[in-house]
CSV table of C-alpha atoms (C1' of nucleotides) in Angstrom, one decimal:
chain,number,residue,atom,x,y,z
A,25,UNK,CA,11.0,21.3,-29.7
A,26,UNK,CA,9.4,18.6,-27.9
A,27,UNK,CA,8.3,15.3,-29.7
A,28,UNK,CA,5.2,13.0,-28.4
A,29,UNK,CA,6.1,11.1,-31.5
A,30,UNK,CA,5.3,7.1,-31.3
A,31,UNK,CA,2.8,7.3,-28.7
A,32,UNK,CA,-0.5,6.7,-30.2
A,33,UNK,CA,0.4,3.2,-30.5
A,34,UNK,CA,-2.9,0.6,-28.9
A,35,UNK,CA,-0.9,-1.6,-27.2
A,36,UNK,CA,-1.2,-5.2,-28.7
A,37,UNK,CA,-2.8,-6.7,-25.1
A,38,UNK,CA,-6.1,-4.1,-25.4
A,39,UNK,CA,-6.5,-5.9,-28.7
A,40,UNK,CA,-5.7,-9.9,-27.2
A,41,UNK,CA,-8.0,-8.4,-24.5
A,42,UNK,CA,-10.7,-7.9,-27.0
A,43,UNK,CA,-10.5,-10.4,-28.0
A,44,UNK,CA,-10.7,-12.7,-25.2
A,45,UNK,CA,-7.5,-14.7,-25.9
A,46,UNK,CA,-5.2,-13.6,-22.9
A,47,UNK,CA,-5.3,-15.7,-19.9
A,48,UNK,CA,-7.0,-15.0,-16.6
A,49,UNK,CA,-4.3,-12.9,-15.4
A,50,UNK,CA,-3.1,-11.4,-17.7
A,51,UNK,CA,-6.1,-10.2,-18.7
A,52,UNK,CA,-7.0,-8.6,-15.4
A,53,UNK,CA,-3.8,-7.2,-15.3
A,54,UNK,CA,-4.2,-6.1,-18.7
A,55,UNK,CA,-7.5,-4.6,-17.7
A,56,UNK,CA,-5.7,-2.2,-14.8
A,57,UNK,CA,-3.1,-1.2,-17.2
A,58,UNK,CA,-5.6,-0.9,-20.2
A,59,UNK,CA,-6.2,2.4,-17.9
A,60,UNK,CA,-2.8,3.0,-17.4
A,61,UNK,CA,-2.3,4.0,-20.6
A,62,UNK,CA,-5.5,5.4,-20.9
A,63,UNK,CA,-4.2,7.4,-18.5
A,64,UNK,CA,-0.9,7.6,-19.3
A,65,UNK,CA,-1.4,8.0,-23.6
A,66,UNK,CA,-2.3,11.5,-24.3
A,67,UNK,CA,-4.6,11.7,-28.0
A,68,UNK,CA,-4.4,15.5,-27.9
A,69,UNK,CA,-0.3,15.2,-27.8
A,70,UNK,CA,0.1,12.6,-30.4
A,71,UNK,CA,0.9,12.5,-33.8
A,72,UNK,CA,0.4,8.8,-35.5
A,73,UNK,CA,3.0,6.6,-36.9
A,74,UNK,CA,2.2,5.5,-40.4
A,75,UNK,CA,4.1,2.2,-39.8
A,76,UNK,CA,2.3,1.3,-36.6
A,77,UNK,CA,0.1,-1.2,-37.4
A,78,UNK,CA,-1.4,-1.4,-34.2
A,79,UNK,CA,-2.1,2.2,-34.1
A,80,UNK,CA,-5.6,2.9,-33.3
A,81,UNK,CA,-7.0,6.4,-31.3
A,82,UNK,CA,-7.2,6.2,-27.8
A,83,UNK,CA,-10.5,8.0,-27.9
A,84,UNK,CA,-11.9,4.6,-29.0
A,85,UNK,CA,-10.6,2.4,-26.1
A,86,UNK,CA,-13.5,0.6,-25.4
A,87,UNK,CA,-14.4,1.7,-21.9
A,88,UNK,CA,-16.1,-1.1,-21.4
A,89,UNK,CA,-13.6,-2.8,-20.7
A,90,UNK,CA,-13.6,-1.8,-17.0
A,91,UNK,CA,-17.0,-2.9,-16.9
A,92,UNK,CA,-18.6,-2.7,-13.2
A,93,UNK,CA,-21.1,-4.8,-14.1
A,94,UNK,CA,-18.9,-8.4,-13.0
A,95,UNK,CA,-18.2,-6.9,-9.0
A,96,UNK,CA,-21.2,-4.8,-9.1
A,97,UNK,CA,-23.3,-7.6,-9.0
A,98,UNK,CA,-21.5,-9.4,-5.9
A,99,UNK,CA,-21.4,-8.3,-2.2
A,100,UNK,CA,-17.6,-7.2,-2.0
A,101,UNK,CA,-16.8,-9.5,0.9
A,102,UNK,CA,-17.6,-12.5,-1.6
A,103,UNK,CA,-14.9,-11.0,-4.6
A,104,UNK,CA,-13.2,-12.9,-6.4
A,105,UNK,CA,-9.9,-11.5,-7.0
A,106,UNK,CA,-10.2,-10.9,-10.3
A,107,UNK,CA,-13.7,-8.7,-9.0
A,108,UNK,CA,-11.3,-7.0,-6.8
A,109,UNK,CA,-8.6,-5.9,-9.7
A,110,UNK,CA,-12.1,-4.8,-12.3
A,111,UNK,CA,-13.2,-3.0,-9.4
A,112,UNK,CA,-10.2,-0.6,-8.8
A,113,UNK,CA,-9.4,-0.7,-12.7
A,114,UNK,CA,-12.9,1.0,-12.6
A,115,UNK,CA,-12.0,3.6,-10.0
A,116,UNK,CA,-9.1,4.6,-11.4
A,117,UNK,CA,-10.3,5.1,-14.4
A,118,UNK,CA,-13.5,7.1,-13.2
A,119,UNK,CA,-11.1,9.1,-11.3
A,120,UNK,CA,-8.8,9.5,-13.9
A,121,UNK,CA,-6.2,8.3,-11.7
A,122,UNK,CA,-2.5,7.6,-12.7
A,123,UNK,CA,-2.2,3.9,-12.3
A,124,UNK,CA,1.1,3.9,-12.0
A,125,UNK,CA,1.1,5.1,-8.8
A,126,UNK,CA,-0.5,1.8,-7.5
A,127,UNK,CA,1.1,-1.4,-7.1
A,128,UNK,CA,-0.9,-3.8,-8.1
A,129,UNK,CA,0.9,-7.1,-7.1
A,130,UNK,CA,-1.0,-5.7,-3.8
A,131,UNK,CA,-3.9,-6.3,-5.4
A,132,UNK,CA,-3.9,-10.0,-5.0
A,133,UNK,CA,-7.1,-10.3,-2.9
A,134,UNK,CA,-9.7,-11.3,-2.7
A,135,UNK,CA,-12.9,-8.9,-2.0
A,136,UNK,CA,-13.0,-11.1,1.8
A,137,UNK,CA,-9.3,-9.6,1.9
A,138,UNK,CA,-10.0,-6.0,1.2
A,139,UNK,CA,-13.4,-6.0,2.7
A,140,UNK,CA,-11.1,-6.4,6.1
A,141,UNK,CA,-9.0,-3.3,5.3
A,142,UNK,CA,-9.1,-0.7,7.2
A,143,UNK,CA,-8.9,3.2,6.1
A,144,UNK,CA,-5.3,3.7,6.7
A,145,UNK,CA,-4.6,-0.1,5.0
A,146,UNK,CA,-6.2,1.6,1.7
A,147,UNK,CA,-4.3,4.4,1.6
A,148,UNK,CA,-1.4,2.8,2.2
A,149,UNK,CA,-1.6,0.7,-0.9
A,150,UNK,CA,-3.4,2.7,-3.0
A,151,UNK,CA,-3.1,6.4,-1.9
A,152,UNK,CA,-4.7,9.0,-2.4
A,153,UNK,CA,-7.1,6.8,-4.3
A,154,UNK,CA,-7.3,4.6,-1.1
A,155,UNK,CA,-9.6,7.2,-0.3
A,156,UNK,CA,-12.3,6.7,-2.5
A,157,UNK,CA,-12.1,3.0,-3.3
A,158,UNK,CA,-12.3,2.6,1.0
A,159,UNK,CA,-15.5,5.1,0.9
A,160,UNK,CA,-17.6,3.1,-2.0
A,161,UNK,CA,-17.0,-0.4,-0.7
A,162,UNK,CA,-18.3,1.2,2.6
A,163,UNK,CA,-21.2,2.8,0.5
A,164,UNK,CA,-21.5,-0.5,-1.2
A,165,UNK,CA,-21.5,-3.1,2.2
A,166,UNK,CA,-23.7,-0.1,3.9
A,167,UNK,CA,-26.5,0.0,1.1
A,168,UNK,CA,-26.2,-4.4,1.5
A,169,UNK,CA,-26.8,-3.4,5.1
A,170,UNK,CA,-30.3,-2.2,4.7
A,171,UNK,CA,-31.3,-5.5,2.8
A,172,UNK,CA,-29.7,-7.6,5.4
A,173,UNK,CA,-31.3,-6.0,8.2
A,174,UNK,CA,-33.9,-8.2,6.7
A,175,UNK,CA,-32.6,-11.0,7.2
A,176,UNK,CA,-32.2,-10.9,10.8
A,177,UNK,CA,-34.5,-12.7,11.7
A,178,UNK,CA,-32.3,-16.4,10.6
A,179,UNK,CA,-29.7,-14.7,12.8
A,180,UNK,CA,-29.0,-17.2,15.7
A,181,UNK,CA,-29.0,-15.6,19.0
A,182,UNK,CA,-25.1,-14.6,19.7
A,183,UNK,CA,-24.9,-12.4,16.6
A,184,UNK,CA,-28.2,-10.2,17.8
A,185,UNK,CA,-27.5,-7.3,18.8
A,186,UNK,CA,-29.1,-6.0,21.8
A,187,UNK,CA,-31.1,-3.5,19.8
A,188,UNK,CA,-29.8,-4.0,16.4
A,189,UNK,CA,-32.8,-1.8,14.9
A,190,UNK,CA,-32.2,1.2,17.1
A,191,UNK,CA,-28.4,0.7,16.4
A,192,UNK,CA,-28.9,0.3,12.6
A,193,UNK,CA,-31.0,3.6,12.6
A,194,UNK,CA,-28.7,5.2,14.7
A,195,UNK,CA,-25.9,4.6,12.1
A,196,UNK,CA,-27.6,5.1,9.5
A,197,UNK,CA,-29.3,8.0,10.5
A,198,UNK,CA,-26.6,10.3,11.7
A,199,UNK,CA,-24.1,11.8,9.4
A,200,UNK,CA,-22.2,8.3,10.0
A,201,UNK,CA,-18.4,8.0,10.0
A,202,UNK,CA,-17.8,5.8,7.6
A,203,UNK,CA,-15.3,4.0,9.6
A,204,UNK,CA,-17.3,2.6,11.8
A,205,UNK,CA,-20.3,1.8,9.8
A,206,UNK,CA,-18.3,-0.3,8.3
A,207,UNK,CA,-17.0,-1.9,11.3
A,208,UNK,CA,-20.0,-2.6,12.9
A,209,UNK,CA,-21.0,-4.2,9.5
A,210,UNK,CA,-17.8,-6.2,9.5
A,211,UNK,CA,-18.2,-7.5,13.1
A,212,UNK,CA,-21.2,-8.8,12.6
A,213,UNK,CA,-20.7,-10.4,9.1
A,214,UNK,CA,-17.6,-11.9,10.2
A,215,UNK,CA,-19.9,-13.7,13.0
A,216,UNK,CA,-22.4,-14.2,10.2
A,217,UNK,CA,-19.6,-15.8,7.6
A,218,UNK,CA,-18.1,-17.9,10.1
A,219,UNK,CA,-21.6,-20.4,10.9
A,220,UNK,CA,-20.9,-23.8,11.0
A,221,UNK,CA,-24.0,-24.2,8.7
A,222,UNK,CA,-23.5,-24.3,4.7
A,223,UNK,CA,-24.4,-21.2,3.8
A,224,UNK,CA,-27.5,-22.0,1.4
A,225,UNK,CA,-28.8,-24.3,3.7
A,226,UNK,CA,-31.1,-22.7,5.7
A,227,UNK,CA,-31.2,-19.2,4.0
A,228,UNK,CA,-32.0,-19.8,0.1
A,229,UNK,CA,-30.7,-16.3,-0.5
A,230,UNK,CA,-30.1,-14.5,-3.3
A,231,UNK,CA,-26.9,-12.5,-1.1
A,232,UNK,CA,-25.1,-15.9,-0.8
A,233,UNK,CA,-25.1,-17.8,-3.7
A,234,UNK,CA,-22.4,-16.7,-5.0
A,235,UNK,CA,-20.3,-17.3,-2.6
A,236,UNK,CA,-18.0,-20.1,-3.8
A,237,UNK,CA,-14.5,-19.7,-2.1
A,238,UNK,CA,-13.1,-20.8,-5.9
A,239,UNK,CA,-15.4,-18.7,-7.7
A,240,UNK,CA,-14.2,-17.8,-10.8
A,241,UNK,CA,-15.8,-14.5,-11.1
A,242,UNK,CA,-18.4,-15.4,-13.4
A,243,UNK,CA,-21.0,-15.6,-11.1
A,244,UNK,CA,-24.4,-14.1,-10.7
A,245,UNK,CA,-24.8,-12.9,-8.0
A,246,UNK,CA,-27.1,-10.1,-6.9
A,247,UNK,CA,-27.4,-6.4,-7.5
A,248,UNK,CA,-25.9,-5.0,-4.0
A,249,UNK,CA,-27.1,-1.5,-4.5
A,250,UNK,CA,-30.5,-0.7,-2.3
A,251,UNK,CA,-32.8,1.1,-4.2
A,252,UNK,CA,-31.5,4.4,-1.4
A,253,UNK,CA,-28.3,3.8,-3.1
A,254,UNK,CA,-26.7,6.5,-5.2
A,255,UNK,CA,-24.9,4.2,-7.4
A,256,UNK,CA,-21.9,4.5,-8.8
A,257,UNK,CA,-21.5,7.9,-10.3
A,258,UNK,CA,-21.6,7.9,-6.6
A,259,UNK,CA,-22.8,11.7,-5.2
A,260,UNK,CA,-18.6,13.2,-4.9
A,261,UNK,CA,-20.1,14.7,-1.4
A,262,UNK,CA,-20.5,11.2,-1.0
A,263,UNK,CA,-17.1,10.2,-2.2
A,264,UNK,CA,-15.1,13.2,-0.7
A,265,UNK,CA,-16.5,12.8,2.6
A,266,UNK,CA,-13.9,13.2,4.9
A,267,UNK,CA,-12.4,10.9,6.9
A,268,UNK,CA,-13.2,11.5,10.3
A,269,UNK,CA,-10.5,9.5,11.6
A,270,UNK,CA,-11.0,6.3,11.1
A,271,UNK,CA,-10.1,4.2,13.8
A,272,UNK,CA,-12.1,1.7,16.0
A,273,UNK,CA,-11.6,4.8,18.8
A,274,UNK,CA,-13.6,7.4,17.0
A,275,UNK,CA,-16.2,8.4,18.4
A,276,UNK,CA,-18.0,5.3,19.6
A,277,UNK,CA,-20.9,6.6,21.7
A,278,UNK,CA,-23.4,6.0,20.0
A,279,UNK,CA,-22.9,2.2,19.7
A,280,UNK,CA,-23.5,-0.5,22.3
A,281,UNK,CA,-20.4,-2.0,24.0
A,282,UNK,CA,-21.4,-5.5,22.7
A,283,UNK,CA,-21.1,-4.1,19.4
A,284,UNK,CA,-17.7,-2.7,20.1
A,285,UNK,CA,-15.9,-6.0,21.4
A,286,UNK,CA,-18.0,-8.1,18.5
A,287,UNK,CA,-15.5,-4.5,16.8
A,288,UNK,CA,-12.5,-5.5,18.2
A,289,UNK,CA,-12.5,-9.6,18.3
A,290,UNK,CA,-13.4,-11.7,16.0
A,291,UNK,CA,-14.7,-15.3,16.5
A,292,UNK,CA,-12.2,-18.2,15.0
A,293,UNK,CA,-8.8,-17.8,13.5
A,294,UNK,CA,-8.6,-14.5,11.7
A,295,UNK,CA,-8.4,-14.6,7.7
A,296,UNK,CA,-5.2,-15.0,6.6
A,297,UNK,CA,-3.8,-12.4,4.3
A,298,UNK,CA,-1.8,-12.9,1.7
A,299,UNK,CA,1.8,-13.4,1.6
A,300,UNK,CA,1.9,-10.7,-1.1
A,301,UNK,CA,-0.2,-8.5,0.8
A,302,UNK,CA,1.4,-8.5,4.0
A,303,UNK,CA,5.0,-7.8,2.1
A,304,UNK,CA,3.5,-5.0,0.2
A,305,UNK,CA,2.0,-3.9,3.5
A,306,UNK,CA,5.2,-3.9,5.5
A,307,UNK,CA,7.3,-2.4,2.8
A,308,UNK,CA,4.7,0.6,2.1
A,309,UNK,CA,5.3,1.2,5.9
A,310,UNK,CA,9.1,0.9,6.0
A,311,UNK,CA,10.5,2.0,2.9
A,312,UNK,CA,11.4,5.5,2.0
A,313,UNK,CA,9.3,5.9,-0.9
A,314,UNK,CA,6.8,3.6,-2.5
A,315,UNK,CA,7.5,1.2,-4.3
A,316,UNK,CA,8.0,2.4,-8.5
A,317,UNK,CA,8.4,6.2,-7.7
A,318,UNK,CA,12.4,5.7,-8.8
A,319,UNK,CA,12.6,5.7,-12.2
A,320,UNK,CA,14.8,2.8,-12.4
A,321,UNK,CA,11.1,1.3,-11.0
A,322,UNK,CA,9.6,2.5,-13.6
A,323,UNK,CA,11.6,0.7,-16.1
A,324,UNK,CA,11.6,-2.2,-14.6
A,325,UNK,CA,8.2,-1.8,-14.6
A,326,UNK,CA,7.4,-1.5,-18.0
A,327,UNK,CA,10.0,-4.3,-18.6
A,328,UNK,CA,8.2,-6.8,-16.9
A,329,UNK,CA,4.7,-5.8,-18.2
A,330,UNK,CA,4.7,-7.2,-21.8
A,331,UNK,CA,1.0,-5.8,-21.8
A,332,UNK,CA,2.5,-2.4,-20.8
A,333,UNK,CA,5.6,-2.5,-22.8
A,334,UNK,CA,4.5,-3.1,-26.0
A,335,UNK,CA,7.0,-1.0,-28.5
A,336,UNK,CA,8.2,1.0,-25.6
A,337,UNK,CA,11.2,-1.2,-24.6
A,338,UNK,CA,12.5,-4.9,-24.6
A,339,UNK,CA,14.4,-7.3,-23.3
A,340,UNK,CA,17.8,-8.0,-25.0
A,341,UNK,CA,18.9,-10.7,-22.5
A,342,UNK,CA,16.4,-10.9,-19.2
A,343,UNK,CA,18.2,-13.0,-17.6
A,344,UNK,CA,21.5,-11.0,-17.5
A,345,UNK,CA,19.1,-8.0,-17.5
A,346,UNK,CA,20.0,-6.2,-20.5
A,347,UNK,CA,17.6,-4.7,-22.1
A,348,UNK,CA,16.9,-1.9,-24.6
A,349,UNK,CA,14.5,1.4,-25.3
A,350,UNK,CA,12.4,0.7,-28.5
A,351,UNK,CA,10.3,4.2,-27.8
A,352,UNK,CA,13.2,6.4,-26.0
A,353,UNK,CA,10.7,9.1,-26.1
A,354,UNK,CA,7.9,7.3,-25.5
A,355,UNK,CA,9.0,6.5,-22.6
A,356,UNK,CA,10.2,9.7,-20.9
A,357,UNK,CA,7.0,11.1,-22.2
A,358,UNK,CA,5.7,8.6,-20.2
A,359,UNK,CA,8.2,9.0,-17.1
A,360,UNK,CA,7.3,12.7,-16.8
A,361,UNK,CA,3.6,11.8,-17.3
A,362,UNK,CA,4.0,10.2,-13.8
A,363,UNK,CA,6.3,12.9,-12.8
A,364,UNK,CA,3.5,15.7,-14.0
A,365,UNK,CA,6.9,17.1,-15.8
A,366,UNK,CA,5.8,17.3,-19.7
A,367,UNK,CA,8.7,18.9,-20.6
A,368,UNK,CA,10.9,15.3,-19.8
A,369,UNK,CA,12.7,14.2,-23.0
A,370,UNK,CA,14.9,11.1,-23.2
A,371,UNK,CA,17.9,13.4,-23.4
A,372,UNK,CA,17.5,14.3,-19.7
A,373,UNK,CA,16.1,10.8,-18.8
A,374,UNK,CA,19.3,8.9,-19.9
A,375,UNK,CA,21.4,11.4,-17.7
A,376,UNK,CA,19.3,10.5,-15.0
A,377,UNK,CA,20.0,6.7,-16.3
A,378,UNK,CA,23.9,7.4,-16.1
A,379,UNK,CA,23.6,8.0,-12.5
A,380,UNK,CA,22.8,5.0,-11.7
A,381,UNK,CA,26.3,3.7,-13.0
A,382,UNK,CA,28.4,4.4,-10.0
A,383,UNK,CA,25.2,2.8,-7.6
A,384,UNK,CA,25.5,-0.2,-9.4
A,385,UNK,CA,21.5,0.0,-10.1
A,386,UNK,CA,22.9,-0.3,-13.6
A,387,UNK,CA,26.2,-1.3,-15.4
A,388,UNK,CA,27.0,0.1,-18.6
A,389,UNK,CA,26.5,-1.5,-22.1
A,390,UNK,CA,29.2,-0.2,-23.8
A,391,UNK,CA,28.6,0.4,-27.7
A,392,UNK,CA,25.7,-0.2,-27.7
A,393,UNK,CA,22.8,2.3,-28.3
A,394,UNK,CA,19.9,2.7,-25.8
A,395,UNK,CA,20.7,-0.9,-23.6
A,396,UNK,CA,21.5,-0.9,-20.4
A,397,UNK,CA,21.5,-3.4,-17.9
A,398,UNK,CA,20.7,-3.9,-14.4
A,399,UNK,CA,22.7,-4.0,-12.0
A,400,UNK,CA,23.6,-5.5,-8.7
A,401,UNK,CA,21.5,-3.2,-6.9
A,402,UNK,CA,18.8,-3.3,-8.7
A,403,UNK,CA,16.0,-5.5,-8.2
A,404,UNK,CA,12.7,-6.9,-8.7
A,405,UNK,CA,13.4,-7.9,-12.9
A,406,UNK,CA,14.3,-11.1,-12.1
A,407,UNK,CA,12.2,-13.9,-14.1
A,408,UNK,CA,12.0,-15.8,-10.7
A,409,UNK,CA,11.4,-12.4,-8.8
A,410,UNK,CA,8.4,-11.7,-10.8
A,411,UNK,CA,6.8,-15.1,-10.8
A,412,UNK,CA,4.5,-14.7,-7.9
A,413,UNK,CA,2.9,-10.9,-9.6
A,414,UNK,CA,2.2,-13.3,-13.0
A,415,UNK,CA,0.7,-15.9,-11.6
B,13,DG,C1',13.6,24.3,8.0
B,14,DC,C1',17.3,20.5,7.8
B,15,DG,C1',20.0,17.4,5.1
B,16,DA,C1',20.4,13.5,1.8
B,17,DA,C1',18.8,11.3,-1.5
B,18,DT,C1',16.8,11.1,-6.1
B,19,DT,C1',16.5,13.7,-9.8
B,20,DT,C1',15.9,17.2,-13.4
B,21,DT,C1',17.8,20.9,-16.4
B,22,DC,C1',22.1,22.6,-18.7
B,23,DC,C1',25.9,21.9,-21.1
B,24,DT,C1',30.4,20.9,-23.2
B,25,DG,C1',32.5,17.3,-25.9
B,26,DT,C1',32.5,13.1,-27.7
B,27,DT,C1',31.1,9.0,-30.5
B,28,DT,C1',27.7,6.3,-33.4
C,9,DC,C1',24.5,15.4,-39.3
C,10,DA,C1',21.1,14.0,-35.7
C,11,DA,C1',21.3,11.0,-32.4
C,12,DA,C1',23.2,8.9,-28.9
C,13,DC,C1',26.7,8.8,-24.6
C,14,DA,C1',29.0,10.7,-20.7
C,15,DG,C1',29.8,13.5,-17.0
C,16,DG,C1',30.0,18.6,-14.5
C,17,DA,C1',27.5,21.5,-11.9
C,18,DA,C1',24.0,23.2,-10.0
C,19,DA,C1',18.9,23.9,-9.1
C,20,DA,C1',14.7,21.0,-7.7
C,21,DT,C1',11.9,17.7,-5.5
C,22,DT,C1',10.3,14.4,-2.1
C,23,DC,C1',10.4,13.0,2.0
C,24,DG,C1',12.3,11.3,7.2
DNA sequence: GCGAATTTTCCTGTTT
DNA sequence: CAAACAGGAAAATTCG
């Protein structure tokens, strides 16, 4: 008989989140992980334990946790890191995506960086969800374009296009390739945002009043949505729009040479991608499989995220890498959820764990039930290794 | 399709 | 006795 006990706990981090007591970054991660837990914890499958002092029905999860209001009021290119995390969280929830497939340490970027990513990079970073994320950010930016066009009179000459109106109408009226359209906008705005003049000086406009490199994310920017925007419910047809090849090399016949040139080259020094993001992209490209796809990584990731770890596992000796399962069957169920295997049990999970002894990913801890120790062939669990993810 | 890596499943026996 | 632990064996999955 399958046991689904111990799954109904409402994690403490959610409560602290609601109370607003979390530190900024923890709050961000909690937000994301809230979605993770929300995705993984299946209320209809669980029974609630009487001694579970923190338990609340998952159905009562406060969805305003992933309120879109903060990021939706700011242009994507001006999003703070918190906006980015909230935006991703929003999509994870909306698409009922298994957030455990996303390496959130790779999300440490602000909107200006996110906005520069290609479709391939979105897919690399976010897997299947990357498609939706990419389409949505394209959509957000596109809706801005129509408003932006009205500002074109303010542009310096060298960012004018040969025939901006024609170009824009071609883009927006054709069943446009989202990538080309976004690239077009990116190229244009890269010039726009690299002006020397203070952004707010000549144009006291709503679009840029939120721009601040050190924005705390509480800015009250402008709505990006133009009237014709479909909003966040976004039609599925839009979201599912197929990728008609994303490179700038795709069907560019509609565009002026000058536009293509601008797409290829941006003036000034390119914005630097954060170390985290670079490493993440590199590792995703080079490694056999994505981070977190192995059991020991799954276990490690629960352990290094106390918000998620609540009640599942605990460190016995963090410096030594010794940890213990507190809710073995619950962890097994989560592992099963991740692998889409509803019949996973701790018995089977532990067999896989025991295979790690020979490979020295784990070391045996004799005489202690449910206790394991990370071995020399594991990584990413030491405090110094996880600092970058938690600051 | 192949092969290696990594589980997953099942099982028998042992230990706590 | 129940729950864990130990591994062998083989099937299944995933990915390059």
